[in-house]
Amino acid sequence: MTLRVFGMSFVVSIAALIAAFLYGGTTAMVLTLILGVLEVSLSFDNAVINATVLARMSEFWQKMFLTVGVIIAVFGMRLLFPLMIVWVTAGLNPVDALDLALNPPTDGSPTYESIVTAAHPQIASFGGMFLLMLFLGFLFEDRELTWLSWIERPLQRAGKLRGISVVVALSLLVLTATYIAPDDETSTVMISGALGLITYIVVNGFGELFHVEEESSGGPSGLVKATGRAGFFLFLYLEVLDASFSFDGVIGAFAITADPIIIALGLGLIGAMFVRSITIYLVHRGTLSEYVFLEHGAHWAIGALALILLYSLGTDVPELVTGLTGLCFILAALATSLWYRRQHVVDDVHI
């Protein structure tokens, strides 16, 4: 099973490294490998959250996620998205933007990297609010099993207040725009953050709407797989979620290289493929049901990432800090899951 799930990722990764070598020699190949490893190591929380959604989807939509979804992740987010930023903010069409990226100016005019980096306020506020809404939706949801119970249980009771997630998210957005973001970016942060919040509500709302309709057609809800419109909106939700996770990765990649081809090969072909393979592996092995707090840890990692994105509007945050924060939550959740399993095995034996 492992070979079947990860086999294509290894094949694509080898092809990406060969392409990088033909494109820019050994240096380009090494940079591509570094970007790929970083993307995989920093995106495990993304894979866990993806797995919770993917488990609700039919086999057809799971395959769509691994095929069409990869194309969107590679060419959409890792290649076209930065070019579109340059297109919108600098008035350059995508072809000229690509030419600017491949041929950096030497006369002191704005570079491709500087233009994309300058769009950080819009990117961070949009992605931060989308991920924050995902975290708050989980935090205020009523669940039997809690991880950080001293925090989660009181917040679950608060979750009975209708619209509490939106109230908290908007309050943090206002505080961020007022006290953290630069003065000349206040309106930009407010608009982009509001769009991130609206996007989450719309996409997640449609996904839940059609998922409920599918479940009501018959059969136990735990066995129903989303198909048709339900599967499409869950697929769309996953793609927006993946985009939100990749925002900081794309910007952070410029600390290593500004070449869009290398970024697409490393973050996209290698990184995105392996993240998707890990997602499928988690679904097929039933890892989330076996390690019961892994989903909790992933959501807390998402909450941390959302706050870091909003905080980064006023202060630079190293990519390593972002990745290690998420990794700590995942490892802590894994450790407590193992402890929980041992305790319940002992209890079952005594019974």
XYZ file of N, CA and C in Angstrom, residues 50-283:
702
model
N -6.414 17.946 5.543
C -6.907 17.447 4.258
C -7.524 16.065 4.408
N -6.885 15.221 5.217
C -7.368 13.850 5.392
C -8.739 13.817 6.044
N -9.003 14.722 6.979
C -10.317 14.749 7.623
C -11.419 15.089 6.631
N -11.095 15.924 5.646
C -12.081 16.285 4.621
C -12.149 15.205 3.552
N -10.994 14.703 3.149
C -10.933 13.722 2.066
C -11.654 12.432 2.442
N -11.645 12.091 3.733
C -12.316 10.876 4.186
C -13.817 10.925 3.928
N -14.373 12.131 3.758
C -15.806 12.286 3.499
C -16.136 12.233 2.015
N -15.113 12.170 1.154
C -15.318 12.264 -0.280
C -15.290 10.883 -0.933
N -15.993 10.764 -2.054
C -16.021 9.506 -2.785
C -14.661 9.244 -3.428
N -14.462 8.030 -3.908
C -13.190 7.665 -4.534
C -12.900 8.543 -5.744
N -13.956 8.895 -6.498
C -13.779 9.741 -7.676
C -13.186 11.092 -7.291
N -13.741 11.729 -6.242
C -13.262 13.048 -5.852
C -11.916 12.963 -5.154
N -11.620 11.833 -4.541
C -10.272 11.646 -4.003
C -9.250 11.611 -5.126
N -9.609 10.933 -6.233
C -8.704 10.890 -7.385
C -8.573 12.270 -8.020
N -9.676 13.019 -8.033
C -9.621 14.383 -8.570
C -8.657 15.236 -7.750
N -8.656 15.016 -6.449
C -7.762 15.768 -5.570
C -6.306 15.447 -5.880
N -6.032 14.193 -6.236
C -4.666 13.774 -6.513
C -4.216 14.076 -7.936
N -5.147 14.409 -8.819
C -4.782 14.687 -10.210
C -4.987 16.164 -10.542
N -6.242 16.551 -10.696
C -6.537 17.948 -11.002
C -6.048 18.858 -9.877
N -6.212 18.396 -8.630
C -5.771 19.196 -7.492
C -4.277 19.476 -7.523
N -3.500 18.486 -7.964
C -2.053 18.681 -8.061
C -1.727 19.715 -9.132
N -2.432 19.663 -10.243
C -2.209 20.643 -11.313
C -2.487 22.055 -10.804
N -3.586 22.189 -10.055
C -3.909 23.499 -9.479
C -2.835 23.931 -8.496
N -2.376 23.002 -7.661
C -1.371 23.325 -6.652
C -0.049 23.726 -7.290
N 0.362 23.000 -8.339
C 1.660 23.248 -8.963
C 1.627 24.498 -9.825
N 0.735 24.484 -10.815
C 0.722 25.579 -11.789
C -0.118 26.766 -11.322
N -1.133 26.491 -10.502
C -1.977 27.582 -10.039
C -1.328 28.377 -8.932
N -1.034 27.708 -7.804
C -0.545 28.426 -6.627
C 0.953 28.697 -6.673
N 1.750 27.748 -7.178
C 3.204 27.910 -7.097
C 3.801 28.620 -8.298
N 3.078 28.722 -9.418
C 3.619 29.389 -10.596
C 2.760 30.584 -11.009
N 1.463 30.354 -11.281
C 0.608 31.423 -11.783
C 0.266 32.461 -10.711
N 0.084 32.004 -9.468
C -0.311 32.937 -8.407
C 0.700 34.068 -8.211
N 2.021 33.776 -8.069
C 2.976 34.891 -7.961
C 2.989 35.772 -9.208
N 2.833 35.157 -10.398
C 2.807 35.950 -11.632
C 1.595 36.871 -11.656
N 0.466 36.383 -11.153
C -0.743 37.211 -11.118
C -0.588 38.379 -10.139
N 0.132 38.147 -9.046
C 0.399 39.238 -8.102
C 1.145 40.365 -8.807
N 2.181 39.978 -9.577
C 2.952 40.974 -10.321
C 2.081 41.637 -11.378
N 1.228 40.832 -12.005
C 0.319 41.354 -13.029
C -0.607 42.435 -12.456
N -1.188 42.136 -11.282
C -2.159 43.054 -10.687
C -1.483 44.279 -10.072
N -0.406 44.057 -9.312
C 0.193 45.154 -8.564
C 1.131 46.019 -9.408
N 1.792 45.420 -10.416
C 2.752 46.180 -11.224
C 2.231 46.503 -12.617
N 1.063 45.968 -12.952
C 0.500 46.256 -14.262
C 1.163 45.496 -15.389
N 1.906 44.442 -15.067
C 2.562 43.632 -16.087
C 1.710 42.415 -16.401
N 1.604 42.048 -17.668
C 0.880 40.832 -18.010
C 1.721 39.629 -17.602
N 1.105 38.437 -17.517
C 1.833 37.261 -17.031
C 3.113 36.949 -17.798
N 3.117 37.194 -19.109
C 4.318 36.923 -19.901
C 5.454 37.858 -19.500
N 5.125 39.143 -19.367
C 6.143 40.112 -18.939
C 6.585 39.848 -17.504
N 5.628 39.413 -16.661
C 5.978 39.088 -15.277
C 6.953 37.917 -15.220
N 6.708 36.900 -16.067
C 7.620 35.757 -16.122
C 8.986 36.190 -16.629
N 9.001 37.073 -17.623
C 10.269 37.580 -18.146
C 11.025 38.355 -17.068
N 10.296 39.127 -16.263
C 10.911 39.865 -15.162
C 11.516 38.919 -14.143
N 10.813 37.794 -13.889
C 11.305 36.820 -12.914
C 12.566 36.119 -13.411
N 12.578 35.794 -14.694
C 13.711 35.047 -15.251
C 14.890 35.949 -15.583
N 14.617 37.240 -15.754
C 15.676 38.191 -16.102
C 15.601 39.403 -15.170
N 16.115 39.271 -13.953
C 16.033 40.369 -12.974
C 16.687 41.641 -13.505
N 16.048 42.786 -13.299
C 16.623 44.052 -13.785
C 17.871 44.438 -12.992
N 18.762 45.149 -13.664
C 20.004 45.586 -13.021
C 20.071 47.105 -12.890
N 18.976 47.780 -13.271
C 18.979 49.237 -13.239
C 18.322 49.813 -11.987
N 18.045 48.964 -11.008
C 17.454 49.436 -9.764
C 15.941 49.478 -9.754
N 15.285 49.082 -10.843
C 13.825 49.046 -10.889
C 13.314 47.869 -10.085
N 12.028 47.879 -9.701
C 11.486 46.800 -8.859
C 11.686 45.418 -9.479
N 12.089 44.468 -8.660
C 12.284 43.104 -9.120
C 11.020 42.277 -8.890
N 10.988 41.112 -9.500
C 9.866 40.185 -9.336
C 9.691 39.832 -7.865
N 10.796 39.546 -7.200
C 10.742 39.180 -5.776
C 10.189 40.308 -4.925
N 10.639 41.525 -5.158
C 10.193 42.657 -4.341
C 8.716 42.951 -4.558
N 8.236 42.769 -5.791
C 6.824 43.018 -6.084
C 5.937 41.999 -5.378
N 6.329 40.712 -5.452
C 5.536 39.668 -4.799
C 5.577 39.846 -3.282
N 6.748 40.143 -2.741
C 6.882 40.327 -1.294
C 6.050 41.512 -0.811
N 5.935 42.552 -1.650
C 5.161 43.733 -1.270
C 3.677 43.425 -1.121
N 3.229 42.313 -1.729
C 1.818 41.916 -1.628
C 1.537 41.100 -0.374
N 2.523 41.016 0.518
C 2.350 40.207 1.733
C 1.146 40.607 2.581
N 0.842 41.903 2.757
C -0.325 42.264 3.574
C -1.628 41.647 3.065
N -1.861 41.703 1.759
C -3.080 41.106 1.204
C -3.088 39.595 1.388
N -1.945 38.975 1.125
C -1.850 37.514 1.198
C -2.007 37.031 2.636
N -1.281 37.656 3.556
C -1.301 37.212 4.957
C -2.659 37.435 5.604
N -3.305 38.553 5.318
C -4.602 38.823 5.942
C -5.682 37.902 5.376
N -5.669 37.656 4.077
C -6.645 36.739 3.471
C -6.439 35.322 4.002
N -5.211 34.816 3.865
C -4.931 33.453 4.324
C -5.083 33.297 5.817
N -4.655 34.304 6.578
C -4.768 34.228 8.030
C -6.208 34.141 8.493
N -7.094 34.930 7.877
C -8.494 34.908 8.280
C -9.179 33.610 7.860
N -8.838 33.100 6.682
C -9.428 31.830 6.243
C -9.045 30.710 7.208
N -7.771 30.615 7.546
C -7.310 29.565 8.458
C -7.841 29.787 9.874
N -7.956 31.049 10.271
C -8.493 31.344 11.606
C -9.935 30.873 11.722
N -10.726 31.081 10.684
C -12.113 30.620 10.699
C -12.184 29.092 10.783
N -11.283 28.420 10.091
C -11.226 26.957 10.163
C -10.916 26.514 11.588
N -9.957 27.159 12.215
C -9.579 26.817 13.593
C -10.711 27.097 14.567
N -11.325 28.267 14.453
C -12.398 28.627 15.376
C -13.612 27.726 15.201
N -13.899 27.342 13.952
C -15.008 26.429 13.719
C -14.813 25.109 14.450
N -13.575 24.633 14.476
C -13.258 23.408 15.206
C -13.307 23.646 16.713
N -12.777 24.787 17.148
C -12.644 25.070 18.575
C -13.999 25.224 19.257
N -14.957 25.834 18.571
C -16.271 26.084 19.164
C -17.259 24.949 18.902
N -16.834 23.927 18.183
C -17.711 22.795 17.870
C -17.824 21.862 19.074
N -19.003 21.329 19.292
C -19.237 20.430 20.422
C -18.730 19.030 20.083
N -17.781 18.516 20.876
C -17.206 17.195 20.649
C -17.121 16.440 21.978
N -17.274 15.131 21.903
C -17.174 14.319 23.118
C -15.736 14.251 23.612
N -14.811 14.057 22.688
C -13.407 13.900 23.052
C -12.665 15.224 22.851
N -12.014 15.694 23.890
C -11.244 16.926 23.805
C -9.784 16.632 24.121
N -8.916 17.465 23.617
C -7.474 17.302 23.810
C -6.999 18.219 24.933
N -6.972 19.516 24.709
C -6.648 20.494 25.742
C -7.956 20.887 26.426
N -8.445 19.974 27.250
C -9.807 20.099 27.787
C -10.025 21.382 28.574
N -9.026 21.843 29.297
C -9.187 23.040 30.124
C -9.447 24.283 29.277
N -9.077 24.221 27.994
C -9.386 25.314 27.078
C -10.596 24.977 26.214
N -10.609 23.758 25.697
C -11.601 23.388 24.689
C -13.011 23.285 25.254
N -13.157 22.746 26.449
C -14.519 22.562 26.981
C -15.232 23.893 27.245
N -14.594 24.884 27.892
C -15.275 26.182 28.045
C -15.598 26.833 26.700
N -14.703 26.669 25.723
C -14.953 27.269 24.412
C -16.082 26.544 23.671
N -16.236 25.256 23.925
C -17.366 24.536 23.337
C -18.688 25.078 23.854
N -18.719 25.396 25.151
C -19.940 25.987 25.715
C -20.190 27.370 25.109
N -19.122 28.123 24.910
C -19.263 29.442 24.278
C -19.720 29.308 22.828
N -19.405 28.158 22.225
C -19.787 27.932 20.839
C -21.283 27.846 20.620
N -22.062 27.729 21.696
C -23.516 27.705 21.558
C -24.063 29.083 21.176
N -23.226 30.112 21.378
C -23.620 31.448 20.920
C -23.509 31.508 19.407
N -24.594 31.825 18.749
C -24.600 31.805 17.291
C -23.666 32.862 16.720
N -22.853 32.456 15.739
C -21.960 33.393 15.075
C -20.744 33.793 15.877
N -20.419 33.050 16.932
C -19.303 33.411 17.788
C -17.981 33.388 17.026
N -17.828 32.438 16.073
C -16.586 32.354 15.295
C -16.364 33.624 14.487
N -17.422 34.117 13.862
C -17.314 35.327 13.047
C -16.987 36.531 13.922
N -17.620 36.609 15.081
C -17.378 37.726 15.997
C -15.914 37.755 16.440
N -15.392 36.606 16.846
C -13.999 36.531 17.302
C -13.048 36.859 16.157
N -13.304 36.281 14.969
C -12.422 36.505 13.822
C -12.395 37.978 13.417
N -13.566 38.594 13.336
C -13.621 40.002 12.953
C -12.973 40.897 14.001
N -13.129 40.539 15.261
C -12.499 41.316 16.327
C -10.978 41.269 16.196
N -10.430 40.076 15.938
C -8.989 39.949 15.752
C -8.521 40.688 14.501
N -9.352 40.672 13.450
C -8.996 41.390 12.228
C -8.908 42.893 12.488
N -9.871 43.438 13.218
C -9.861 44.866 13.539
C -8.637 45.213 14.388
N -8.339 44.379 15.388
C -7.169 44.630 16.234
C -5.879 44.561 15.423
N -5.826 43.576 14.507
C -4.634 43.431 13.671
C -4.446 44.636 12.765
N -5.521 45.050 12.092
C -5.440 46.191 11.180
C -5.110 47.480 11.917
N -5.564 47.595 13.168
C -5.378 48.835 13.921
C -4.023 48.926 14.599
N -3.566 47.808 15.194
C -2.383 47.873 16.044
C -1.153 47.152 15.485
N -1.326 46.255 14.530
C -0.190 45.472 14.027
C 0.212 45.897 12.624
N -0.740 45.991 11.727
C -0.440 46.328 10.335
C 0.095 47.755 10.220
N 0.956 48.022 9.252
C 1.418 49.406 9.015
C 0.227 50.334 8.756
N 0.370 51.590 9.098
C -0.737 52.541 8.986
C -1.275 52.646 7.562
N -0.383 52.553 6.583
C -0.828 52.702 5.199
C -1.436 51.425 4.622
N -1.473 50.367 5.428
C -2.026 49.083 4.951
C -3.314 48.717 5.694
N -3.828 49.602 6.534
C -4.997 49.270 7.353
C -6.195 48.853 6.505
N -6.545 49.654 5.523
C -7.714 49.341 4.697
C -7.482 48.086 3.869
N -6.253 47.910 3.392
C -5.918 46.712 2.609
C -6.096 45.454 3.442
N -5.602 45.497 4.675
C -5.715 44.343 5.569
C -7.176 44.058 5.900
N -7.960 45.092 6.152
C -9.368 44.909 6.480
C -10.128 44.272 5.312
N -9.901 44.767 4.101
C -10.614 44.251 2.929
C -10.186 42.821 2.625
N -8.877 42.572 2.605
C -8.381 41.225 2.296
C -8.814 40.220 3.354
N -8.746 40.629 4.636
C -9.175 39.744 5.712
C -10.648 39.428 5.633
N -11.463 40.443 5.320
C -12.906 40.215 5.175
C -13.192 39.261 4.017
N -12.433 39.394 2.925
C -12.610 38.484 1.791
C -12.235 37.050 2.169
N -11.184 36.896 2.985
C -10.815 35.564 3.455
C -11.905 34.942 4.300
N -12.499 35.744 5.171
C -13.596 35.268 6.017
C -14.813 34.890 5.174
N -15.161 35.752 4.222
C -16.313 35.479 3.347
C -16.076 34.217 2.524
N -14.859 34.063 2.012
C -14.541 32.869 1.214
C -14.740 31.602 2.024
N -14.269 31.621 3.278
C -14.443 30.443 4.128
C -15.922 30.141 4.351
N -16.698 31.153 4.691
C -18.117 30.944 4.977
C -18.843 30.382 3.762
N -18.556 30.937 2.582
C -19.251 30.506 1.363
C -18.864 29.084 0.980
N -17.560 28.829 0.870
C -17.103 27.511 0.409
C -17.438 26.430 1.425
N -17.162 26.677 2.690
C -17.464 25.692 3.727
C -18.969 25.490 3.866
N -19.727 26.577 3.732
C -21.182 26.479 3.851
C -21.798 25.621 2.764
N -21.349 25.819 1.518
C -21.860 24.990 0.430
C -21.467 23.531 0.606
N -20.228 23.308 1.065
C -19.792 21.933 1.296
C -20.643 21.226 2.330
N -20.937 21.899 3.431
C -21.768 21.301 4.483
C -23.216 21.142 4.025
N -23.716 22.104 3.252
C -25.097 22.038 2.766
C -25.325 20.793 1.928
N -24.483 20.585 0.941
C -24.682 19.442 0.052
C -24.266 18.138 0.704
N -23.348 18.217 1.679
C -22.987 17.000 2.405
C -24.170 16.499 3.222
N -24.911 17.414 3.846
C -26.107 17.036 4.613
C -27.152 16.424 3.695
N -27.332 17.009 2.493
C -28.314 16.470 1.561
C -27.958 15.047 1.159
N -26.660 14.798 0.949
C -26.230 13.452 0.591
C -26.535 12.477 1.722
N -26.266 12.895 2.952
C -26.458 12.005 4.088
C -27.930 11.682 4.296
N -28.793 12.640 4.036
C -30.208 12.439 4.310
C -30.862 11.515 3.303
N -30.131 11.168 2.233
C -30.707 10.304 1.208
C -30.748 8.851 1.639
N -30.092 8.547 2.754
C -30.157 7.188 3.267
C -28.795 6.653 3.650
N -28.767 5.753 4.639
C -27.507 5.162 5.060
C -26.902 5.892 6.224
N -26.076 5.196 6.994
C -25.422 5.822 8.131
C -24.516 6.951 7.679
N -24.584 8.067 8.382
C -23.809 9.230 7.968
C -22.320 8.949 7.985
N -21.866 8.093 8.877
C -20.445 7.816 8.941
C -19.947 7.057 7.733
N -20.847 6.414 6.961
C -20.430 5.625 5.809
C -20.673 6.340 4.488
N -21.386 7.438 4.526
C -21.735 8.138 3.303
C -20.533 8.906 2.786
N -20.255 8.779 1.489
C -19.185 9.513 0.862
C -19.786 10.580 -0.035
N -19.244 11.779 0.056
C -19.784 12.899 -0.713
C -19.529 12.695 -2.200
N -20.571 12.799 -2.986
C -20.474 12.687 -4.434
C -21.171 13.897 -5.049
N -21.111 13.986 -6.372
C -21.832 15.048 -7.067
C -21.459 16.428 -6.562
N -22.486 17.241 -6.296
C -22.248 18.612 -5.848
C -21.539 18.640 -4.502
N -21.879 17.683 -3.642
C -21.221 17.648 -2.330
C -19.727 17.433 -2.491
N -19.367 16.472 -3.338
C -17.954 16.203 -3.580
C -17.250 17.379 -4.222
N -17.933 18.053 -5.149
C -17.332 19.205 -5.820
C -17.016 20.318 -4.834
N -17.956 20.632 -3.937
C -17.718 21.731 -3.008
C -16.681 21.353 -1.952
N -16.616 20.082 -1.579
C -15.552 19.665 -0.675
C -14.197 19.747 -1.376
N -14.182 19.387 -2.663
C -12.961 19.508 -3.461
C -12.529 20.973 -3.537
N -13.496 21.861 -3.804
C -13.210 23.285 -3.868
C -12.698 23.794 -2.520
N -13.317 23.329 -1.440
C -12.891 23.714 -0.095
C -11.441 23.293 0.158
N -11.095 22.071 -0.269
C -9.733 21.585 -0.091
C -8.733 22.437 -0.856
N -9.108 22.851 -2.068
C -8.190 23.643 -2.875
C -7.962 25.024 -2.257
N -9.021 25.642 -1.745
C -8.863 26.937 -1.081
C -8.029 26.765 0.190
N -8.272 25.678 0.902
C -7.510 25.393 2.118
C -6.032 25.213 1.786
N -5.752 24.449 0.737
C -4.361 24.232 0.328
C -3.713 25.552 -0.077
N -4.482 26.401 -0.761
C -3.955 27.705 -1.158
C -3.600 28.546 0.062
N -4.468 28.520 1.073
C -4.218 29.298 2.287
C -2.954 28.813 2.996
N -2.760 27.491 3.009
C -1.549 26.950 3.612
C -0.313 27.330 2.810
N -0.446 27.408 1.499
C 0.724 27.612 0.646
C 1.147 29.068 0.548
N 0.288 30.010 0.993
C 0.633 31.426 0.867
C 1.998 31.732 1.482
N 2.155 31.354 2.765
C 3.406 31.692 3.438
C 4.573 30.909 2.862
N 4.303 29.685 2.368
C 5.355 28.888 1.759
C 5.885 29.516 0.485
N 4.974 30.043 -0.336
C 5.376 30.683 -1.591
C 6.202 31.925 -1.304
N 5.735 32.740 -0.349
C 6.487 33.948 0.005
C 7.828 33.570 0.638
N 7.800 32.570 1.526
C 9.025 32.151 2.200
C 10.057 31.566 1.258
N 9.593 31.019 0.132
C 10.511 30.421 -0.841
C 11.466 31.457 -1.421
N 11.060 32.718 -1.409
C 11.914 33.761 -1.974
C 13.165 33.981 -1.134
N 13.168 33.466 0.099
C 14.387 33.539 0.896
C 15.447 32.584 0.347
N 15.004 31.622 -0.457
C 15.913 30.638 -1.032
C 16.196 30.948 -2.497
N 15.150 31.248 -3.258
C 15.303 31.602 -4.663
C 14.068 32.360 -5.131
N 14.267 33.241 -6.107
C 13.148 33.980 -6.690
C 12.746 33.407 -8.038
N 13.425 32.353 -8.468
C 13.138 31.757 -9.775
C 11.800 31.017 -9.724
N 10.795 31.441 -10.491
C 9.472 30.808 -10.411
C 9.463 29.358 -10.890
N 10.368 29.018 -11.782
C 10.430 27.638 -12.273
C 10.895 26.704 -11.164
N 11.945 27.100 -10.462
C 12.461 26.279 -9.360
C 11.437 26.189 -8.234
N 10.758 27.299 -7.946
C 9.719 27.289 -6.907
C 8.598 26.335 -7.284
N 8.178 26.367 -8.555
C 7.106 25.472 -9.002
C 7.539 24.013 -8.930
N 8.783 23.726 -9.289
C 9.281 22.348 -9.248
C 9.430 21.854 -7.816
N 9.986 22.698 -6.929
C 10.236 22.278 -5.554
C 8.992 22.262 -4.694
N 8.330 23.430 -4.572
C 7.121 23.503 -3.748
C 5.975 22.734 -4.372
N 5.879 22.820 -5.692
C 4.732 22.233 -6.373
C 4.865 20.750 -6.637
N 5.718 20.410 -7.603
C 5.804 19.007 -8.014
C 6.237 18.095 -6.884
N 7.292 18.461 -6.166
C 7.774 17.588 -5.084
C 6.928 17.764 -3.825
N 6.833 18.992 -3.340
C 6.135 19.236 -2.082
C 4.667 18.903 -2.121
N 3.944 19.466 -3.101
C 2.498 19.253 -3.172
C 2.153 17.786 -3.417
N 2.943 17.102 -4.238
C 2.667 15.688 -4.496
C 2.805 14.857 -3.227
N 3.866 15.090 -2.467
C 4.071 14.304 -1.252
C 3.033 14.633 -0.182
N 2.641 15.901 -0.076
C 1.599 16.265 0.889
C 0.301 15.544 0.550
N -0.023 15.456 -0.738
C -1.234 14.757 -1.154
C -1.118 13.256 -0.916
N 0.056 12.698 -1.134
C 0.248 11.270 -0.871
C 0.120 10.970 0.619
N 0.675 11.839 1.454
C 0.536 11.662 2.907
C -0.931 11.729 3.298
N -1.672 12.634 2.666
C -3.103 12.760 2.945
C -3.835 11.459 2.629
N -3.589 10.913 1.447
C -4.226 9.654 1.042
C -3.826 8.519 1.985
N -2.561 8.490 2.376
C -2.078 7.448 3.289
C -2.812 7.520 4.627
N -2.991 8.727 5.152
C -3.698 8.888 6.422
C -5.138 8.399 6.313
N -5.762 8.653 5.158
C -7.152 8.225 4.966
C -7.241 6.706 4.874
